[in-house]
XYZ file of N, CA and C in Angstrom:
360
model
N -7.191 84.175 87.672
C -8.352 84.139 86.809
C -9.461 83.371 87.515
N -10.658 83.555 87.412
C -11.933 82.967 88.070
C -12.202 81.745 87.080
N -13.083 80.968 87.476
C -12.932 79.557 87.391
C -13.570 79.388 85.590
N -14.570 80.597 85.435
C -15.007 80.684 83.984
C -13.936 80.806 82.710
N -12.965 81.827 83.248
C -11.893 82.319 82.018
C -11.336 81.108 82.015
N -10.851 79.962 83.147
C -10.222 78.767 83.471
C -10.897 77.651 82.350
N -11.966 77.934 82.581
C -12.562 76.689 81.549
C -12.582 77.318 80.259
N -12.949 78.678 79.975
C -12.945 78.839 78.363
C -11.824 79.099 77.766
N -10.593 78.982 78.456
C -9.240 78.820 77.999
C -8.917 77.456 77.899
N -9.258 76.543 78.668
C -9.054 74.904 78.882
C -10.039 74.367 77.584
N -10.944 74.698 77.702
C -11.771 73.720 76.846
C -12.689 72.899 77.662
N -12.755 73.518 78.999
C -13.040 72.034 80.105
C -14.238 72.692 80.612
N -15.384 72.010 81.644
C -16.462 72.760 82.055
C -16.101 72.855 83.337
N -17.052 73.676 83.770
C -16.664 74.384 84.577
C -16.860 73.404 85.885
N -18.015 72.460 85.911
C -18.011 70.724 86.912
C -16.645 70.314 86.531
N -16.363 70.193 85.384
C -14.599 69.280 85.281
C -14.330 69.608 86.074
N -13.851 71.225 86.360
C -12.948 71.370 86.966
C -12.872 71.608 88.609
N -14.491 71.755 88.870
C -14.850 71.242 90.376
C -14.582 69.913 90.537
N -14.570 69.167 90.464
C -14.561 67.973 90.415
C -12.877 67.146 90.038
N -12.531 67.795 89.238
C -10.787 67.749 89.540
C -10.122 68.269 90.887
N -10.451 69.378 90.969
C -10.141 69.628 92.202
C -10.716 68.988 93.733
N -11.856 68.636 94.093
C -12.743 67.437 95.154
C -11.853 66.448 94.979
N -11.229 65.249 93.898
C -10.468 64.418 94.070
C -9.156 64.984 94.259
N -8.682 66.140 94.028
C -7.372 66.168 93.967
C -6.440 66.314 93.335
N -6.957 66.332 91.649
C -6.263 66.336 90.624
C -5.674 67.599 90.396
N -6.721 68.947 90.970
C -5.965 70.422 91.237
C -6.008 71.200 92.088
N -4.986 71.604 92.593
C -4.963 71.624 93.631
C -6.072 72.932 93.891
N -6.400 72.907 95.419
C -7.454 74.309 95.458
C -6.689 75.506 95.124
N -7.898 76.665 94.419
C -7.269 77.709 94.288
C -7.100 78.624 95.564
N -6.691 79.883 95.230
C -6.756 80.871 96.186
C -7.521 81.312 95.951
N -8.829 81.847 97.198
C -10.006 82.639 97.130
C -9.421 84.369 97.330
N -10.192 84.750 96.651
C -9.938 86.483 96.164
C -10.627 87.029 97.610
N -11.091 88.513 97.878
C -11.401 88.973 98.901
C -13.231 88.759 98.837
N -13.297 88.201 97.707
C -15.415 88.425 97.647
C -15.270 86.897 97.336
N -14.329 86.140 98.128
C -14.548 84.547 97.907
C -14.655 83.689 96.693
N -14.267 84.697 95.270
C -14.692 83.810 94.698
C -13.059 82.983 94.303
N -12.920 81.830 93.737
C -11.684 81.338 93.791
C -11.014 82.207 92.480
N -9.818 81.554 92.835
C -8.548 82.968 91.823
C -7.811 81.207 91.186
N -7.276 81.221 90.185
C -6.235 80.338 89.532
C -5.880 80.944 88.913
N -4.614 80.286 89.116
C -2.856 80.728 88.188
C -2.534 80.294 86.984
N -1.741 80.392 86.688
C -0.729 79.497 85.370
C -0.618 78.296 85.722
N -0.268 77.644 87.270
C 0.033 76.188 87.272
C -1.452 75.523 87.307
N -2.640 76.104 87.574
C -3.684 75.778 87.492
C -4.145 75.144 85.894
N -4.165 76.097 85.119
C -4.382 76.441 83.889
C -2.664 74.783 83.116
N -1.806 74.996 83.788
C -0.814 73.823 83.361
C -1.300 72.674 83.283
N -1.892 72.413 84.575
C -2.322 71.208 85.014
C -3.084 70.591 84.451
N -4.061 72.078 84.036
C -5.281 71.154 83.595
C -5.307 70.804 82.111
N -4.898 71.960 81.584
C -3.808 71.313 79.606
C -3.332 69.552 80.528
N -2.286 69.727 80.943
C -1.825 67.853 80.969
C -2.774 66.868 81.412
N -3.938 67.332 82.246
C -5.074 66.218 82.239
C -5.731 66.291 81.164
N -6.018 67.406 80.471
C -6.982 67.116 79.347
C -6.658 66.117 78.100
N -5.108 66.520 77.805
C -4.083 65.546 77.233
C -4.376 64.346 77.686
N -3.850 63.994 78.475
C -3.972 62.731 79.174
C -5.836 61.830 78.998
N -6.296 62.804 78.999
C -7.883 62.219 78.803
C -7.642 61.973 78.080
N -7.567 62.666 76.912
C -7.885 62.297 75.427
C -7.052 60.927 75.167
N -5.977 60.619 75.547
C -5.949 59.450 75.576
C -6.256 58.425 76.496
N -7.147 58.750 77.432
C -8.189 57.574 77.931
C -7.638 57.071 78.840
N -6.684 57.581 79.886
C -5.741 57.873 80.927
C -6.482 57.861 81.770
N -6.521 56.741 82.987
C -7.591 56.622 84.179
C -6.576 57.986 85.082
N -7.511 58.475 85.966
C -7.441 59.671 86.929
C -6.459 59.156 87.794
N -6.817 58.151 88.259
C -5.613 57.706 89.453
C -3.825 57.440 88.777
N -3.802 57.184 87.413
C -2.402 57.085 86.469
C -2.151 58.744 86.391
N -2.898 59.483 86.115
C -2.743 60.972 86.275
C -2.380 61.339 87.081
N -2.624 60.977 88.009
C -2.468 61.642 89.320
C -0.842 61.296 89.839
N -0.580 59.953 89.533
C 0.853 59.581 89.908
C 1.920 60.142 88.485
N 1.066 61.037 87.512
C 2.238 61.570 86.388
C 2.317 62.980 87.445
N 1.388 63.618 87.622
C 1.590 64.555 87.667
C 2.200 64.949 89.155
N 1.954 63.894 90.352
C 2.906 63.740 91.109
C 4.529 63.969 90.830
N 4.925 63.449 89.978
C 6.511 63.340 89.400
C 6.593 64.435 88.689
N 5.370 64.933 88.102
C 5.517 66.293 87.495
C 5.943 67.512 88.210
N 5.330 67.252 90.089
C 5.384 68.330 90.938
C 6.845 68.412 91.653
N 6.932 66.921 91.820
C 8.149 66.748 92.848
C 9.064 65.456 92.371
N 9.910 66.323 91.546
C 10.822 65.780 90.392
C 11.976 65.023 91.110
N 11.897 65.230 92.252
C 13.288 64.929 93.443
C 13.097 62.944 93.989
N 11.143 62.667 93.392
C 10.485 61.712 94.144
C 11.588 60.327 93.336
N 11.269 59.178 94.213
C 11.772 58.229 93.349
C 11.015 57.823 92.309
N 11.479 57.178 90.731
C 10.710 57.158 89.684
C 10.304 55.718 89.561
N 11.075 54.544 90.500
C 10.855 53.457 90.147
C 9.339 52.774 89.633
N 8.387 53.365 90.772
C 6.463 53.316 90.206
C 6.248 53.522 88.975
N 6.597 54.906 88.359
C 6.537 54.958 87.800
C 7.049 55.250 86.110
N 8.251 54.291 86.228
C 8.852 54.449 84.729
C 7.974 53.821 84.128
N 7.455 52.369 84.536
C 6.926 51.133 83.705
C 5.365 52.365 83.042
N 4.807 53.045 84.089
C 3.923 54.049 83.755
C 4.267 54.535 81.937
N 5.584 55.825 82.785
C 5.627 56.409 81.569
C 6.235 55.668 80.101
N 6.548 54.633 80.090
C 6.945 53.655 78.791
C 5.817 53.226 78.301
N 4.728 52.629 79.069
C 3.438 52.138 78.258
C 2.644 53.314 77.548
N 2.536 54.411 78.708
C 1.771 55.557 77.824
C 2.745 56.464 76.521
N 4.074 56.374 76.421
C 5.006 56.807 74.914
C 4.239 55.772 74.316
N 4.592 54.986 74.521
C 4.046 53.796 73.263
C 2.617 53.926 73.057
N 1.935 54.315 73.898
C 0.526 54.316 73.423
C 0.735 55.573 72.975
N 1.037 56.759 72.910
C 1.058 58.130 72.435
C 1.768 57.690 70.648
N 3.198 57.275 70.712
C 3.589 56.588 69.506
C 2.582 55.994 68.852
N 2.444 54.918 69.204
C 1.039 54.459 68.527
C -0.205 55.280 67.808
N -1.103 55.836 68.562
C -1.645 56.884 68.278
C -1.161 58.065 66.848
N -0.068 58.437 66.899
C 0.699 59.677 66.076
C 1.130 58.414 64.747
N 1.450 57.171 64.771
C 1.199 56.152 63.712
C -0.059 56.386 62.926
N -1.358 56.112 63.939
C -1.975 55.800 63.464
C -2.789 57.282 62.787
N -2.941 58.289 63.141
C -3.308 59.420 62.913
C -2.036 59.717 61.784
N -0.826 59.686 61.472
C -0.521 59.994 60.119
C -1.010 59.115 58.963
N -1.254 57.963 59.434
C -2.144 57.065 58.454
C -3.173 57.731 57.895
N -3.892 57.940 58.540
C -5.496 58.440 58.650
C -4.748 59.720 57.565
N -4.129 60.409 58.224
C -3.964 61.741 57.551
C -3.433 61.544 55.953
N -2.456 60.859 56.008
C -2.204 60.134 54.878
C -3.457 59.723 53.687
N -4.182 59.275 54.182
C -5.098 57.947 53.471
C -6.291 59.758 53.270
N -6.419 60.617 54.270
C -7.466 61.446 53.729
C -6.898 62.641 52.845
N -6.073 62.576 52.935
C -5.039 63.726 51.756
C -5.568 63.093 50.493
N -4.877 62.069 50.337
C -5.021 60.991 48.960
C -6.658 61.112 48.515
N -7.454 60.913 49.640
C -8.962 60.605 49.191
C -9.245 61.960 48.515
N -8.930 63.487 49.129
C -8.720 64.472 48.661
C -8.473 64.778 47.296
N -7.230 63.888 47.275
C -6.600 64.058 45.085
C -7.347 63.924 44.729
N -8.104 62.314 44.885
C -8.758 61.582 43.994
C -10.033 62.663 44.094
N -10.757 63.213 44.277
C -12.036 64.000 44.614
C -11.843 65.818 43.584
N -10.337 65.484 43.790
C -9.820 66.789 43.098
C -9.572 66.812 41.767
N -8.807 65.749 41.254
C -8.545 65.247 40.299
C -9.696 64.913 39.250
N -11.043 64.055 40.234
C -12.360 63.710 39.493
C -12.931 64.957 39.117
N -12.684 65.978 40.171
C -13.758 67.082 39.661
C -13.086 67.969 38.959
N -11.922 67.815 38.456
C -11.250 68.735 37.441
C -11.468 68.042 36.120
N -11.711 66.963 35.756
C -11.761 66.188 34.382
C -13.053 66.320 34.214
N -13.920 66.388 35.635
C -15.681 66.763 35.127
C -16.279 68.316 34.783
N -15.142 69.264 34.986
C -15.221 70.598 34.717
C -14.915 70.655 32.611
């Protein structure tokens, strides 16, 4: 796929993803015969788990050593277990705090539902 279908399937622009790739974060694609670049499925993988990873506010260089272990599963993990334990817990955390939220706006919901059925 050319680098446009790449981003309007990702969600990502189309600089993201120049610019992921210049540091390294993906790897280059394969250029087609009229040069323009071609990406795959692991392209399109990669960039779902960085976008993830953004959203929780995941510096590029911690990315880069997940998705290292992501590529070459054989590597030693010692670097990075302490990695992947702080970011569960921050992901845990997060899914706490967002059923809260979800929680607390359901409820605000009744009450809004409830008021405007006794004012009918």
């Amino acid at each position: 796929m050319k680098i446009g279908e790449l981003a309007q399937r990702s969600g990502c622009l189309v600089e993201t993803i120049r610019y992921y790739e210049q540091i390294g974060l993906l790897a280059p694609p394969d250029r087609s015969a009229n040069n323009y670049r071609s990406y795959g499925h692991v392209h399109a993988e990669h960039l779902g788990f960085i976008r993830h990873c953004r959203v929780l506010d995941m510096p590029l260089d911690e990315i880069r050593k997940l998705l290292d272990l992501r590529d070459f599963p054989e590597q030693d993990c010692d670097g990075v277990d302490t990695l992947l334990d702080q970011h569960i817990a921050e992901v845990s955390e997060r899914i706490a705090a967002l059923t809260t939220l979800d929680e607390q706006l359901r409820h605000l919901r009744s009450r809004c539902n409830s008021t405007d059925a006794t004012r009918s």
